[in-house]
Each structure stands twice: as structure tokens, then as C-alpha cells.
PDB file of C-alpha atoms in Angstrom:
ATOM      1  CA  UNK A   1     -11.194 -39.650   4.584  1.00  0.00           C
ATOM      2  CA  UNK A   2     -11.982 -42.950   4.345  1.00  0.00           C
ATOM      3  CA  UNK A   3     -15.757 -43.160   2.819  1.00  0.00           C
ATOM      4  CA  UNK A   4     -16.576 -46.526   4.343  1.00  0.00           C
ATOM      5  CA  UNK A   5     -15.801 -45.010   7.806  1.00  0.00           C
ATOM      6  CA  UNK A   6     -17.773 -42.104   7.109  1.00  0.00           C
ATOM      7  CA  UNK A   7     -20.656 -43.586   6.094  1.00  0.00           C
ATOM      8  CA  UNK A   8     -21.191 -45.713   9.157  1.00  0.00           C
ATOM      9  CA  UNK A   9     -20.788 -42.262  11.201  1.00  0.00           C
ATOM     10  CA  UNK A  10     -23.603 -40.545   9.410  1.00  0.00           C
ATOM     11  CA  UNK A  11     -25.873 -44.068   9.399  1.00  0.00           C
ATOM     12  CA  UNK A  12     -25.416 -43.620  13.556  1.00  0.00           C
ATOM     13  CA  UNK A  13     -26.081 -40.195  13.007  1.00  0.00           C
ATOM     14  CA  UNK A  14     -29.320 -40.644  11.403  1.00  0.00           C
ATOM     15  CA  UNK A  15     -30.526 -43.642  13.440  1.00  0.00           C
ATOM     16  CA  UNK A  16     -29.259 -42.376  17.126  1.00  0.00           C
ATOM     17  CA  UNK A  17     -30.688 -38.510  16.006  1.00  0.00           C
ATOM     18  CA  UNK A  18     -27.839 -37.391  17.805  1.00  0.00           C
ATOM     19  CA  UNK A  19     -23.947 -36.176  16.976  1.00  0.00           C
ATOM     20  CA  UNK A  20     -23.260 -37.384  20.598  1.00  0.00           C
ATOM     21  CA  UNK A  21     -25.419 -40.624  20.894  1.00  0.00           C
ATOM     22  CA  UNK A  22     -23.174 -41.330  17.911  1.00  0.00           C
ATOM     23  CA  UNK A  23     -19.968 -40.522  18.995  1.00  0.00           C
ATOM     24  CA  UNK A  24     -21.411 -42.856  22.325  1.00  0.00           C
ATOM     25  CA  UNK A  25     -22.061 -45.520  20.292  1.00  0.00           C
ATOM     26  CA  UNK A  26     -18.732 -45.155  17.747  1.00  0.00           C
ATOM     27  CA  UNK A  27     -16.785 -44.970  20.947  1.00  0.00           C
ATOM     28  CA  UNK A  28     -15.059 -41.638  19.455  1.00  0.00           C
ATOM     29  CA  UNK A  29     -15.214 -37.815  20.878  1.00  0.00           C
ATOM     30  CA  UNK A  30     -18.251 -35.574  19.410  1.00  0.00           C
ATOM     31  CA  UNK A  31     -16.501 -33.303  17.532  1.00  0.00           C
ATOM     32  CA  UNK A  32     -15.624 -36.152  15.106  1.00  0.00           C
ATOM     33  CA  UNK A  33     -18.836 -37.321  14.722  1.00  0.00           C
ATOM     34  CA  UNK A  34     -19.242 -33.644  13.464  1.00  0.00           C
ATOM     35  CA  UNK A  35     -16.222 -33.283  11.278  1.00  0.00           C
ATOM     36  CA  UNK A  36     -17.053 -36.284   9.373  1.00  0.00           C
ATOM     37  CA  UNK A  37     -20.777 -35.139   8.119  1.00  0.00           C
ATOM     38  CA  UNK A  38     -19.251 -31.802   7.407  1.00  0.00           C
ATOM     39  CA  UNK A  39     -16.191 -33.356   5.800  1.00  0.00           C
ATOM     40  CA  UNK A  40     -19.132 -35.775   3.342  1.00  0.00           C
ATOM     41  CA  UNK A  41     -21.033 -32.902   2.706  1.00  0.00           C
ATOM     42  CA  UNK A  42     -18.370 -30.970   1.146  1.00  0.00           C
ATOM     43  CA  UNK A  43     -17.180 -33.794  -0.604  1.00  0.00           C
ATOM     44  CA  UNK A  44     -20.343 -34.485  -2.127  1.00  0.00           C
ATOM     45  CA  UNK A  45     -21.690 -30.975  -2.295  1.00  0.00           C
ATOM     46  CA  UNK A  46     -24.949 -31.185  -0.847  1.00  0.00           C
ATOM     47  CA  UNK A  47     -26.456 -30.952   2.697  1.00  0.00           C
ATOM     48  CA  UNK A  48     -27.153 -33.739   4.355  1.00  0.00           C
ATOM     49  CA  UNK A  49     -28.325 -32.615   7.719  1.00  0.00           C
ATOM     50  CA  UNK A  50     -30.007 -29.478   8.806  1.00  0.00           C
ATOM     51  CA  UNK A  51     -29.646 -28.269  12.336  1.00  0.00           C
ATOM     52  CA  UNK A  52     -31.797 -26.435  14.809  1.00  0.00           C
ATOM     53  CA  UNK A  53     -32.455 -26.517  18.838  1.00  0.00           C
ATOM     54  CA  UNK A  54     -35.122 -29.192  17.820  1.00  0.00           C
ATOM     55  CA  UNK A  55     -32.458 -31.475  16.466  1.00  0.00           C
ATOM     56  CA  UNK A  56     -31.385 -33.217  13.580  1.00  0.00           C
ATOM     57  CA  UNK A  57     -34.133 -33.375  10.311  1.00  0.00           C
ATOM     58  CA  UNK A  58     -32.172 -35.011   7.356  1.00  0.00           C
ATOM     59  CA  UNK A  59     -32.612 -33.451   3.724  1.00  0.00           C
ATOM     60  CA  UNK A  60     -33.974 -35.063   1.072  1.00  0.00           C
ATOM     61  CA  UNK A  61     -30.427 -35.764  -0.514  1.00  0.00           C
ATOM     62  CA  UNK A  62     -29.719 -36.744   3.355  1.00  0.00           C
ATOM     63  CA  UNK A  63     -32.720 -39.708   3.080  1.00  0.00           C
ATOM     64  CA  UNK A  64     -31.403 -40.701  -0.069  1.00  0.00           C
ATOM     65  CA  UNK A  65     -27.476 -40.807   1.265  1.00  0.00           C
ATOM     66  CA  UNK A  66     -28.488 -42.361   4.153  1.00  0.00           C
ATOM     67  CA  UNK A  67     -30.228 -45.438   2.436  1.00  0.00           C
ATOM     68  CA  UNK A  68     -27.382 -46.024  -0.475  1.00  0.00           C
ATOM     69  CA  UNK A  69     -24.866 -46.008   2.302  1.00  0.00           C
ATOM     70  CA  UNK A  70     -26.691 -48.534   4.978  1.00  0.00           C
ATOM     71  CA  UNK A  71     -26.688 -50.911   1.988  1.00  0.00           C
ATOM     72  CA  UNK A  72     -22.839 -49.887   0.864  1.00  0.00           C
ATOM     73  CA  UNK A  73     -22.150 -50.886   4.918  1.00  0.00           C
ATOM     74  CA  UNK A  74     -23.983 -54.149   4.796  1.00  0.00           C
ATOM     75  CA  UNK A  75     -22.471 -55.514   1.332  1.00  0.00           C
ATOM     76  CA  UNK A  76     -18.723 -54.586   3.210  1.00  0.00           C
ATOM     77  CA  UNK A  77     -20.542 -56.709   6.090  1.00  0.00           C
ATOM     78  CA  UNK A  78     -21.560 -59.208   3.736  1.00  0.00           C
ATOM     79  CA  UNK A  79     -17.916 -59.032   1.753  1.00  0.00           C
ATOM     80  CA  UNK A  80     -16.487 -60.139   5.268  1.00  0.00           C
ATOM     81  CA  UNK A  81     -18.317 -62.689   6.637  1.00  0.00           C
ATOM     82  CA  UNK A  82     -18.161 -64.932   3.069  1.00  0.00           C
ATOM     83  CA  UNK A  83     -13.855 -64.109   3.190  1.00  0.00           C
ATOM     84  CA  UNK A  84     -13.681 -65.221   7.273  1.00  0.00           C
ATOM     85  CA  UNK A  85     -16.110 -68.331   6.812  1.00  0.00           C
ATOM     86  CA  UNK A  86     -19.023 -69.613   8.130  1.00  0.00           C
ATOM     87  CA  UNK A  87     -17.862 -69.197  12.083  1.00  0.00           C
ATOM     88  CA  UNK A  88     -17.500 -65.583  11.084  1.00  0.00           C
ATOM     89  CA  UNK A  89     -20.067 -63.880  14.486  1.00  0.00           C
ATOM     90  CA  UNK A  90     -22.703 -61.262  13.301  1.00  0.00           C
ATOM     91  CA  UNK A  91     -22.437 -57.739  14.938  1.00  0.00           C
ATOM     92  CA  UNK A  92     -24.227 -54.726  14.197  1.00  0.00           C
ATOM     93  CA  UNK A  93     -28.059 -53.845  14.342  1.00  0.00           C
ATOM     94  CA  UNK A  94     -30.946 -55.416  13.186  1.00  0.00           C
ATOM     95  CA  UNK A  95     -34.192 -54.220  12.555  1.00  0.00           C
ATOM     96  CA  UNK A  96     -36.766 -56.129  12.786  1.00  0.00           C
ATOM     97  CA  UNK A  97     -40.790 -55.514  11.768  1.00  0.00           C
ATOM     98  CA  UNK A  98     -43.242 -57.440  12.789  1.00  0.00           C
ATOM     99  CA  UNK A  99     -47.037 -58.091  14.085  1.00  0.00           C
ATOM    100  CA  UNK A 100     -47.359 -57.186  17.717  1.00  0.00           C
ATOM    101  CA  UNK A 101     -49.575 -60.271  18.669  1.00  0.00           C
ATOM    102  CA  UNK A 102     -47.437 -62.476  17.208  1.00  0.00           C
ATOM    103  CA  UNK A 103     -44.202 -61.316  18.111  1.00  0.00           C
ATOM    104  CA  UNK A 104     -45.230 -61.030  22.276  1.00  0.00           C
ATOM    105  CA  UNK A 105     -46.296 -64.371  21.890  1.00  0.00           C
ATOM    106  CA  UNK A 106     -43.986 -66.412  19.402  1.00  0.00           C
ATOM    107  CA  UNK A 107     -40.797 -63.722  18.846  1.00  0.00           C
ATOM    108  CA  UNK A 108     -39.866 -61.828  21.814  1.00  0.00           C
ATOM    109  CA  UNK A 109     -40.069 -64.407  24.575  1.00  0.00           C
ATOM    110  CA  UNK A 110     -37.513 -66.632  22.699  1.00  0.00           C
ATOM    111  CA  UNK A 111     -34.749 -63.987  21.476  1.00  0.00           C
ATOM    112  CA  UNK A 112     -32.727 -64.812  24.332  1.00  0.00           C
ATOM    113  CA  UNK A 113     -31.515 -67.883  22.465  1.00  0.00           C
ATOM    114  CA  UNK A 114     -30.387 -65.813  19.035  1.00  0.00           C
ATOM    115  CA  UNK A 115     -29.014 -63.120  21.621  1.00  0.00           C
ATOM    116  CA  UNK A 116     -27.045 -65.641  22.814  1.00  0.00           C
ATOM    117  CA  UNK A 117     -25.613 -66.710  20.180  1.00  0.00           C
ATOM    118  CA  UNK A 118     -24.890 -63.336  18.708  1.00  0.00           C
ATOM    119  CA  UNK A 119     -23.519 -61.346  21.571  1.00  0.00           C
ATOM    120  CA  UNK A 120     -22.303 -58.350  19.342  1.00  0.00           C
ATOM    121  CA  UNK A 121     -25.816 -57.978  17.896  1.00  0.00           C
ATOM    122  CA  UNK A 122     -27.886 -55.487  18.993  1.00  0.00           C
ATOM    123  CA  UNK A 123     -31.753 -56.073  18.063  1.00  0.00           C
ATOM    124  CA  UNK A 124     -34.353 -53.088  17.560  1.00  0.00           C
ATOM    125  CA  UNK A 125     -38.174 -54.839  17.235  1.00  0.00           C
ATOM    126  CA  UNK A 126     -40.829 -52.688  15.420  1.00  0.00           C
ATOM    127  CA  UNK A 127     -43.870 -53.199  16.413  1.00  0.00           C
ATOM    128  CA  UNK A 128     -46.720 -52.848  13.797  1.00  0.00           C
ATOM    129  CA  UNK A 129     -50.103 -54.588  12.361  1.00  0.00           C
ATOM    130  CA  UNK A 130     -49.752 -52.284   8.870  1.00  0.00           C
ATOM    131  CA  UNK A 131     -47.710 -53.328   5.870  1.00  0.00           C
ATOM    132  CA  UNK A 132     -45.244 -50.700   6.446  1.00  0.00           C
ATOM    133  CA  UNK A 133     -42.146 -49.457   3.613  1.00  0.00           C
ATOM    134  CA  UNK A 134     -39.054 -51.332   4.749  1.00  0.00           C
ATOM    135  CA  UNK A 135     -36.960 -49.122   3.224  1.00  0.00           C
ATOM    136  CA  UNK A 136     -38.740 -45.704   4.736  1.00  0.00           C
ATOM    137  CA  UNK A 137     -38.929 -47.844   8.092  1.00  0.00           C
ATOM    138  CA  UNK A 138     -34.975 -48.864   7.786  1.00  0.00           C
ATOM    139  CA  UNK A 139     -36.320 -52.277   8.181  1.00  0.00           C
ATOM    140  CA  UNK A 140     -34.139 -55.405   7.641  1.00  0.00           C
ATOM    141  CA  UNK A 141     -36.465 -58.023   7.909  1.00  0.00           C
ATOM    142  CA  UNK A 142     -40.583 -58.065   8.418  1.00  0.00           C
ATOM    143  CA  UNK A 143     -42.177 -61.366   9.530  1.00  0.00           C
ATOM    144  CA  UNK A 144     -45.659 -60.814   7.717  1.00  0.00           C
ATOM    145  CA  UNK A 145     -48.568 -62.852   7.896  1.00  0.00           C
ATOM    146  CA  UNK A 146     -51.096 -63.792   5.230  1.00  0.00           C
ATOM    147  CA  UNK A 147     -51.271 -63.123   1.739  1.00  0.00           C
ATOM    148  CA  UNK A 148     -48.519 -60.555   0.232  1.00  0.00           C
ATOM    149  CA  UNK A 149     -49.806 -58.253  -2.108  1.00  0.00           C
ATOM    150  CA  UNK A 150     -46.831 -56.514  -3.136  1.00  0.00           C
ATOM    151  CA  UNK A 151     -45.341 -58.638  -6.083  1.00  0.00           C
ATOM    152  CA  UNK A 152     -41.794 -56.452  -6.154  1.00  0.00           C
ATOM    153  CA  UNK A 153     -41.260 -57.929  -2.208  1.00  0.00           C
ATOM    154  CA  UNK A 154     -38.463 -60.425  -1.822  1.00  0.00           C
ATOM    155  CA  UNK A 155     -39.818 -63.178   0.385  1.00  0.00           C
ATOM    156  CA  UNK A 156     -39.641 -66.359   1.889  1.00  0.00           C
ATOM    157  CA  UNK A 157     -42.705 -68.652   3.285  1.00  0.00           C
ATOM    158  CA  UNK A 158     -41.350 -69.647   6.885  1.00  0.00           C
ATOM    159  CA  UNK A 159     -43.768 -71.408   8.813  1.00  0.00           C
ATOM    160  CA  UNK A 160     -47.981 -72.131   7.969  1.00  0.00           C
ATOM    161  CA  UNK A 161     -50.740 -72.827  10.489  1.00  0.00           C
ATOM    162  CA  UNK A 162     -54.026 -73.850  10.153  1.00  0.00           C
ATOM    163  CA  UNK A 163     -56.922 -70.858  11.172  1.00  0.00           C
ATOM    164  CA  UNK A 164     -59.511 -72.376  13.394  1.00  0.00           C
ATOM    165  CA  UNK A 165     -63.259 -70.829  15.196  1.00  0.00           C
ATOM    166  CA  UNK A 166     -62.462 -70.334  18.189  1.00  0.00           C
ATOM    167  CA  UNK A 167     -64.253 -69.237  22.031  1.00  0.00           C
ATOM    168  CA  UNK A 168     -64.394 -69.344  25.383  1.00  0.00           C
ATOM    169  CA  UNK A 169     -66.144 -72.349  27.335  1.00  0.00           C
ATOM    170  CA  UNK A 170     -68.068 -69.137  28.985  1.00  0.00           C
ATOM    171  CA  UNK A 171     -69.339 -68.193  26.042  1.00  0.00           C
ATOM    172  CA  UNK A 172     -70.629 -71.387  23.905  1.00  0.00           C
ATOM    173  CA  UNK A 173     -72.310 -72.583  27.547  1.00  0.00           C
ATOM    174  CA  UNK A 174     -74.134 -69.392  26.661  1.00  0.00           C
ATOM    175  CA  UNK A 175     -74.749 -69.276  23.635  1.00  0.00           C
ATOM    176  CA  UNK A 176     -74.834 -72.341  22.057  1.00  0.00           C
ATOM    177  CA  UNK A 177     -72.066 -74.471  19.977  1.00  0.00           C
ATOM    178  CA  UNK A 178     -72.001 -74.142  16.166  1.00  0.00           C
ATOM    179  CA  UNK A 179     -72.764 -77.455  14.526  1.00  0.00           C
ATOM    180  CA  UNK A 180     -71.877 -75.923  10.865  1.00  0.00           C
ATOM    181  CA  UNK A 181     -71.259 -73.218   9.245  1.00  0.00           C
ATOM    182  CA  UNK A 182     -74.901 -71.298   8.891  1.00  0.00           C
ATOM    183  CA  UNK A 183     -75.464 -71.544  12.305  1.00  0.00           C
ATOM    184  CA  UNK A 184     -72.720 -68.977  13.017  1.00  0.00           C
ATOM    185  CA  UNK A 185     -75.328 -66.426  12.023  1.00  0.00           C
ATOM    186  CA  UNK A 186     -76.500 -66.528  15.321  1.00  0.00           C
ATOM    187  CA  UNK A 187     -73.629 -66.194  17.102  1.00  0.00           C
ATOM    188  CA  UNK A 188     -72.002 -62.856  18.116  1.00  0.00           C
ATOM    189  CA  UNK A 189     -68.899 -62.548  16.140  1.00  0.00           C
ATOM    190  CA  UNK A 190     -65.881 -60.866  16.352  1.00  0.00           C
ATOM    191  CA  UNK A 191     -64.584 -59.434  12.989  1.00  0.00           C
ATOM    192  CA  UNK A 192     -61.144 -58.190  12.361  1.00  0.00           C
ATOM    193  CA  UNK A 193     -61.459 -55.113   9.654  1.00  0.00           C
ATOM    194  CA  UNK A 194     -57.819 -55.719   8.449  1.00  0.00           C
ATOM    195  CA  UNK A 195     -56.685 -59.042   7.720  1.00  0.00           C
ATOM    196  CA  UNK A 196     -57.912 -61.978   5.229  1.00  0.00           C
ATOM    197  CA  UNK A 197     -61.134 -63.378   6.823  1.00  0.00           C
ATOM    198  CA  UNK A 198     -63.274 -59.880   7.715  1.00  0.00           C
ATOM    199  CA  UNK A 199     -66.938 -60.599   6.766  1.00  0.00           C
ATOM    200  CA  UNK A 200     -67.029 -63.219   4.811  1.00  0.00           C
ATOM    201  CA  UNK A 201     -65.679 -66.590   6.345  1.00  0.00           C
ATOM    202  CA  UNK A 202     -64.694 -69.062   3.748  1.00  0.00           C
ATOM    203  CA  UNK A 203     -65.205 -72.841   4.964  1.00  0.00           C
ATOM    204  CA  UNK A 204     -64.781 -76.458   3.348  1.00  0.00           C
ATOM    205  CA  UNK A 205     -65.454 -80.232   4.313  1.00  0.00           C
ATOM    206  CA  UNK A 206     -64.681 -82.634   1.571  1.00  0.00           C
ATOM    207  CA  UNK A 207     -65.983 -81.773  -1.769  1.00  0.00           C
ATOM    208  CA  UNK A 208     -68.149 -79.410  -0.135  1.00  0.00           C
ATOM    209  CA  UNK A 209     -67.534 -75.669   0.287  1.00  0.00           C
ATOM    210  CA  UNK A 210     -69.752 -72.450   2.063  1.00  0.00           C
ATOM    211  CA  UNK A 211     -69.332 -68.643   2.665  1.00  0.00           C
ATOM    212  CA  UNK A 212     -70.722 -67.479   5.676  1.00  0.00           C
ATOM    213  CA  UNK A 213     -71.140 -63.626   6.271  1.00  0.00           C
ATOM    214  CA  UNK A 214     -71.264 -63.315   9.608  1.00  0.00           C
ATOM    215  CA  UNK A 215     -72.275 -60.344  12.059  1.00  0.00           C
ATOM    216  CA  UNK A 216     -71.339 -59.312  15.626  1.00  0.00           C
ATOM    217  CA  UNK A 217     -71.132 -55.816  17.465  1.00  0.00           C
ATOM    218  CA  UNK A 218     -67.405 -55.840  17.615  1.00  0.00           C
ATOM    219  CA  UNK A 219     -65.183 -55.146  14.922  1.00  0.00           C
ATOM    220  CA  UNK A 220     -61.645 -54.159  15.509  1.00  0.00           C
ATOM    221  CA  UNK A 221     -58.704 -53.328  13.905  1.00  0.00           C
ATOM    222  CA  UNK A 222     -56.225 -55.337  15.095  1.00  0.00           C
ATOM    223  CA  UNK A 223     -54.908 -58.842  15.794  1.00  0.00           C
ATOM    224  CA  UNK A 224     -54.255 -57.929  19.438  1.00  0.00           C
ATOM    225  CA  UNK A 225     -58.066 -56.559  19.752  1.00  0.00           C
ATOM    226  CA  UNK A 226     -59.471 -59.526  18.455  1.00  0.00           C
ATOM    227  CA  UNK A 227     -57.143 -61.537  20.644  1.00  0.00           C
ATOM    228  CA  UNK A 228     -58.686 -59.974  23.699  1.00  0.00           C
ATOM    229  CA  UNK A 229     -62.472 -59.734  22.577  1.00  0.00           C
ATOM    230  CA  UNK A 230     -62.228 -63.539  22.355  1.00  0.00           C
ATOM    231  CA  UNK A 231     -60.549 -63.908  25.735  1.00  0.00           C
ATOM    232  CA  UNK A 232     -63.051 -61.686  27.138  1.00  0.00           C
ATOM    233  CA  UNK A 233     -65.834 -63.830  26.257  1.00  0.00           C
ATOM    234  CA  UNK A 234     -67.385 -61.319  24.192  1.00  0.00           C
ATOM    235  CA  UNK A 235     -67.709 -63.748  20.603  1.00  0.00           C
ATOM    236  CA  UNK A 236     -66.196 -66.104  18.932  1.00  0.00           C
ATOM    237  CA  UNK A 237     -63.606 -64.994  15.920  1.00  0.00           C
ATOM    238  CA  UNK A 238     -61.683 -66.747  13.258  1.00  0.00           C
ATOM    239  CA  UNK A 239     -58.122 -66.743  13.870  1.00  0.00           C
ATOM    240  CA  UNK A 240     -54.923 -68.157  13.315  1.00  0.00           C
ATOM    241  CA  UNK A 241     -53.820 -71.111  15.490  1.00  0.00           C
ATOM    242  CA  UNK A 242     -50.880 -68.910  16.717  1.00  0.00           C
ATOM    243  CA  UNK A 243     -52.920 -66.242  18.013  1.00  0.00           C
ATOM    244  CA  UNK A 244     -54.505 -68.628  20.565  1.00  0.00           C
ATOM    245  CA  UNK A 245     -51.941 -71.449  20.920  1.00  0.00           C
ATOM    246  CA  UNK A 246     -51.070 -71.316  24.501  1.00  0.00           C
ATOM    247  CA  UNK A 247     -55.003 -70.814  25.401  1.00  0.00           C
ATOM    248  CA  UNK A 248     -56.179 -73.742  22.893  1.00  0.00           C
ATOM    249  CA  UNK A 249     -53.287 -75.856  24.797  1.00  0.00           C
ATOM    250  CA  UNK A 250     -54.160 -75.237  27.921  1.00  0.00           C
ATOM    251  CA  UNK A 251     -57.884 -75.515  27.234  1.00  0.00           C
ATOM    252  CA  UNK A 252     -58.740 -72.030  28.353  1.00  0.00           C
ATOM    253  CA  UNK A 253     -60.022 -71.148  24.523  1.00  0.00           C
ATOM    254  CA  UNK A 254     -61.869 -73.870  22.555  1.00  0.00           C
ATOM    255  CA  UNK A 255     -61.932 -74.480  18.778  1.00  0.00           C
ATOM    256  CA  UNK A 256     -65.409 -75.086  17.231  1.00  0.00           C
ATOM    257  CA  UNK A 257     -66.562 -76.350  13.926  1.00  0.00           C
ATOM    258  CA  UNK A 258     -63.387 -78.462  13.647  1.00  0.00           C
ATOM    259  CA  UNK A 259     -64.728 -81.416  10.955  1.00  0.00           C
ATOM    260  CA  UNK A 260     -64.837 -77.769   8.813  1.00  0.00           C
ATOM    261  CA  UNK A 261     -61.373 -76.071   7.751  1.00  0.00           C
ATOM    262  CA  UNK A 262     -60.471 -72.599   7.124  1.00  0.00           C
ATOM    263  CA  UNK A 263     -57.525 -71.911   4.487  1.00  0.00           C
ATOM    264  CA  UNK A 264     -54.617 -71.677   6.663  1.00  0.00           C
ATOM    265  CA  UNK A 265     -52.052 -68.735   7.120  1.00  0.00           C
ATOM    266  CA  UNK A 266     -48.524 -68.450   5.993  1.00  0.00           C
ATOM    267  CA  UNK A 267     -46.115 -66.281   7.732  1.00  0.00           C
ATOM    268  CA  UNK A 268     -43.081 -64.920   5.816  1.00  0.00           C
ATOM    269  CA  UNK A 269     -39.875 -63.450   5.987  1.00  0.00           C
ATOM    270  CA  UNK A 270     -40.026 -59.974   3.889  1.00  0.00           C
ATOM    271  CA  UNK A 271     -36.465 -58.327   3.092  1.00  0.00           C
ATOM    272  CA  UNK A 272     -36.406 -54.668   1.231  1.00  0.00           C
ATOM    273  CA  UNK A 273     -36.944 -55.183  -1.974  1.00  0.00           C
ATOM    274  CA  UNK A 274     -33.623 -54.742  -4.756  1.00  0.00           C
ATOM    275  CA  UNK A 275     -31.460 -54.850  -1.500  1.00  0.00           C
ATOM    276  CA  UNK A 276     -28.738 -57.541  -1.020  1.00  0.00           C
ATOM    277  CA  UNK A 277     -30.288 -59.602   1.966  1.00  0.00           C
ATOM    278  CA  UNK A 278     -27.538 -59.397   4.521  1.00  0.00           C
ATOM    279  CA  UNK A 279     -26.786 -62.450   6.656  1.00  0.00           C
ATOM    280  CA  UNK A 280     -27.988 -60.698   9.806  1.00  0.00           C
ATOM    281  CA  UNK A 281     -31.608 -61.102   8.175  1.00  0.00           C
ATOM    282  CA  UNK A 282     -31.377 -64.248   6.435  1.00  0.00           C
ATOM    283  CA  UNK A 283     -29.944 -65.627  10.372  1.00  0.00           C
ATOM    284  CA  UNK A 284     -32.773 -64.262  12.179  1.00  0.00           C
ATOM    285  CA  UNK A 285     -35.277 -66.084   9.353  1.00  0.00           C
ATOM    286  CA  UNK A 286     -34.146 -68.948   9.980  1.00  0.00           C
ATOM    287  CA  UNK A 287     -33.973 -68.792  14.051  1.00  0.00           C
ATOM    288  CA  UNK A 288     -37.952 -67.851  13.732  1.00  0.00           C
ATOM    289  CA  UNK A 289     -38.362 -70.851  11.363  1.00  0.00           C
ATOM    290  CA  UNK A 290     -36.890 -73.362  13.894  1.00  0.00           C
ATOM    291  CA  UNK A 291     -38.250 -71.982  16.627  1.00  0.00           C
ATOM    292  CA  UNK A 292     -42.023 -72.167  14.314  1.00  0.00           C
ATOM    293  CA  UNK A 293     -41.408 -75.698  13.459  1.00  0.00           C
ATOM    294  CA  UNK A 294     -39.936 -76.835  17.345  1.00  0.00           C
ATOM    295  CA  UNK A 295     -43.164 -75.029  19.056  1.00  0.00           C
ATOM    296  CA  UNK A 296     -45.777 -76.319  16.713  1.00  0.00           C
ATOM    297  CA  UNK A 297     -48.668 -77.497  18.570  1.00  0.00           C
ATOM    298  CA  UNK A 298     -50.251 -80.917  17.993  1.00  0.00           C
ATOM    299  CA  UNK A 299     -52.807 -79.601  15.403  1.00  0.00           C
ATOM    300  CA  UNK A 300     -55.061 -82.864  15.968  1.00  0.00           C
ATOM    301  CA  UNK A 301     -55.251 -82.816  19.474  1.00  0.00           C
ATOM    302  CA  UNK A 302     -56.200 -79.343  19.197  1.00  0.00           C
ATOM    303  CA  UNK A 303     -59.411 -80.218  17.168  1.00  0.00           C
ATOM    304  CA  UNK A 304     -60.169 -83.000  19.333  1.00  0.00           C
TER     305      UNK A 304
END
């Protein structure tokens, strides 16, 4: 049996759920797929899969399998793309976490492009505001925002942007522009319960520097919520200038308080940790850097 071979069966196993989805995929009969887990697990003396009429469920020595061979399979990968060159074409799967917010607005509607240019790729998008296990998740890369707290994450700053006030017209013709900072304790104000700014909203000018803690009726628990709050006319919220970009471009939203800054937020490329990063991820990184750095806005026209 040849143990490369069979461990890319059972990784299709485990990530289709399905003997035949994998045989589908392989592009080989069912009954294969089948002989080959049965043929690992008697090699290596353990189950790997239990079976019922619900399905697959993998075993804890399954899990483990599963995870040691998905890395075996991508340093092979690896192995062959450094002996055919730099024209070598990526195939595969990649799995990809990130924000939903900012992936519907600055990841998805551009993947055509890296699609493109990898037509043997296949792409699976995860879609999730929590710091989630990449390893658990089977996660290649994450594209994380903010501050990481995890110091054992391998990581890679990609893109920054400034984080700004921001409102609708409606809603400063009704309640009023901030001039500075205090005065947002009048204001109605849209706090995000996750995230860096909550509460307490740092601000500077100069040499100067103030903490507002600020109040509203709203709190919510995601970018997305906060995203529509705002848009709804129902506050004004701190926020990163991606969140807003095409609304602040078009004039639709409208930044306040802009002689005042807000420390900015850095977006990041997050590969499992102790994991060789395979060239799959490390490609994708660097298509969502360009395409960070080519759609920048004009951050001074914005303030304007």
C-alpha cells in the first residue's frame, strides 16, 4: 500500500464525511475508498473511523491520524513545488478563516482573480468573528484583525488601516456633530462587546491624549451588527476604515472627530502554529496583501 496514497484517501474521507463523496472526488470506485481505511487501520492497529446509519464520527486516534497526515500531504506538496520551480501551479484545497464583514466586503468579491490564476484550486471560506483553533477547524490560513493574543501563533502583519468615528448624515443632522472627544457622551453609541475599542475609546491629538467611556442602547456582538446599526442610523461607532470604506467613499457614512486619531488596526495572516506553512497559504497571503495595498482608500480625503 502506498501510505502517501492512503493518507490523502482518509483526509477526503474525513473532510467530504463520506466513503463515496470521496471516491467522487478521488475519481476511484467506493469500495476502494473503503479498502484503504480498513487496509490503514490494520496496519496501524487502531480504529480510525466508526460507522453507523448517522455516518462517519472519527476516533480520537482518527483526529489525531487525520491531522499528522494533512501535514505529511502538504510537506509532499511542498517537496514538489520547490523540485518543479517557481511556475510549478497550486492544486488542492484551501481553507481559509476569516471575519465575515471583512471578507464580503474586501475577500470574496475579488477571489475571482486568485481563482484564476489557480484553476486546480479549490477554495473553502470559513466564516467566523471568534478566534477559532486552526488546527481543530482544519484551517490553513486565518486573516485576523487586531491585536493577537496568542504568542505560540505564526503570523504575518499584512495590511493596517486607520479606525475612524463614524455616522450617518441622518443621524449627526439629528443629533448634533462631536467637536471632541467628551462630547461623545451625549451621543448614542454603538459598542461592539468583542473587539479592541468596547467601552472605553482611546483618542490622541498631538501631545495630547483622552479616554472616553461612552454609552448607547446598542451593544452587539459582532462586526457585521455594528456595521448595520451604523447604516441604520441608529449611533455612531468606532470602526475600522475597512468596515465602512465603500460608504465613507461614496459619502453615504461620514467620519467625525477627524483632527483626533484612534490607534489603527492591523490585519494578519495566521497559519497553524508548529505546521510547515504550505505555499497554498503563504500564495493566498500575499494575493490579500496586494489586493489591501491596490484598494486602499485615500485616507486624507476621507477625513476631509
Amino acid at each position: 500500500m502506498d501510505r502517501l496514497a492512503a493518507m490523502e484517501v482518509f483526509v477526503r474521507v474525513m473532510e467530504t464525511g463520506s466513503f463515496s463523496e470521496a471516491a467522487r472526488q478521488l475519481l476511484i470506485g467506493q469500495p476502494a475508498v473503503s479498502k484503504t481505511v480498513a487496509q490503514l487501520e490494520d496496519r496501524l492497529g487502531v480504529r480510525l473511523l466508526l460507522r453507523s446509519t448517522r455516518g462517519l464520527t472519527p476516533t480520537e486516534a482518527g483526529e489525531n491520524f487525520y491531522h499528522r497526515a494533512k501535514r505529511s500531504i502538504e510537506e509532499a506538496d511542498e517537496a514538489d513545488l520547490a523540485a518543479r520551480g517557481a511556475g510549478a501551479s497550486l492544486s488542492g484545497r484551501l481553507r481559509v478563516g476569516a471575519a465575515p464583514t471583512f471578507a464580503g466586503l474586501h475577500v470574496i468579491p475579488h477571489l475571482q482573480a486568485f481563482l484564476d490564476a489557480h484553476p486546480e484550486l479549490d477554495l473553502e471560506i470559513v466564516l467566523d468573528d471568534r478566534q477559532i483553533d486552526l488546527i481543530e477547524e482544519g484551517i490553513d490560513i486565518s486573516l485576523r484583525m487586531g491585536e493577537l493574543t496568542d504568542s505560540r501563533l505564526t503570523a504575518r502583519r499584512i495590511a493596517q488601516a486607520p479606525r475612524l468615528v463614524v455616522g450617518m448624515p441622518a443621524y449627526f443632522a439629528r443629533a448634533g456633530e462631536p467637536r471632541i472627544p467628551g462630547d461623545l457622551i451625549a451621543h448614542q453609541c454603538i459598542v461592539q462587546t468583542t473587539g479592541p475599542a468596547r467601552d472605553a475609546w482611546m483618542f490622541r491629538k498631538d501631545s495630547s491624549e483622552i479616554s472616553v467611556t461612552v454609552t448607547g442602547r446598542l451593544r452587539v456582538s459582532a462586526a457585521q451588527g455594528v456595521r448595520a446599526a451604523v447604516l441604520a442610523g441608529l449611533g455612531l461607532a468606532v470602526a475600522s476604515e475597512w468596515m465602512f470604506s465603500p460608504e465613507l467613499e461614496s459619502g453615504r457614512v461620514k467620519a467625525v472627530l477627524t483632527d483626533w486619531t484612534v490607534a489603527p488596526i492591523d490585519l494578519w495572516a495566521v497559519f497553524p502554529a508548529g505546521r510547515v506553512v504550505s505555499a497554498k497559504a503563504r500564495a493566498f497571503a500575499a494575493f490579500v496583501e496586494a489586493q489591501m495595498a491596490a484598494s486602499a482608500p485615500d485616507t486624507h480625503s476621507l477625513r476631509e
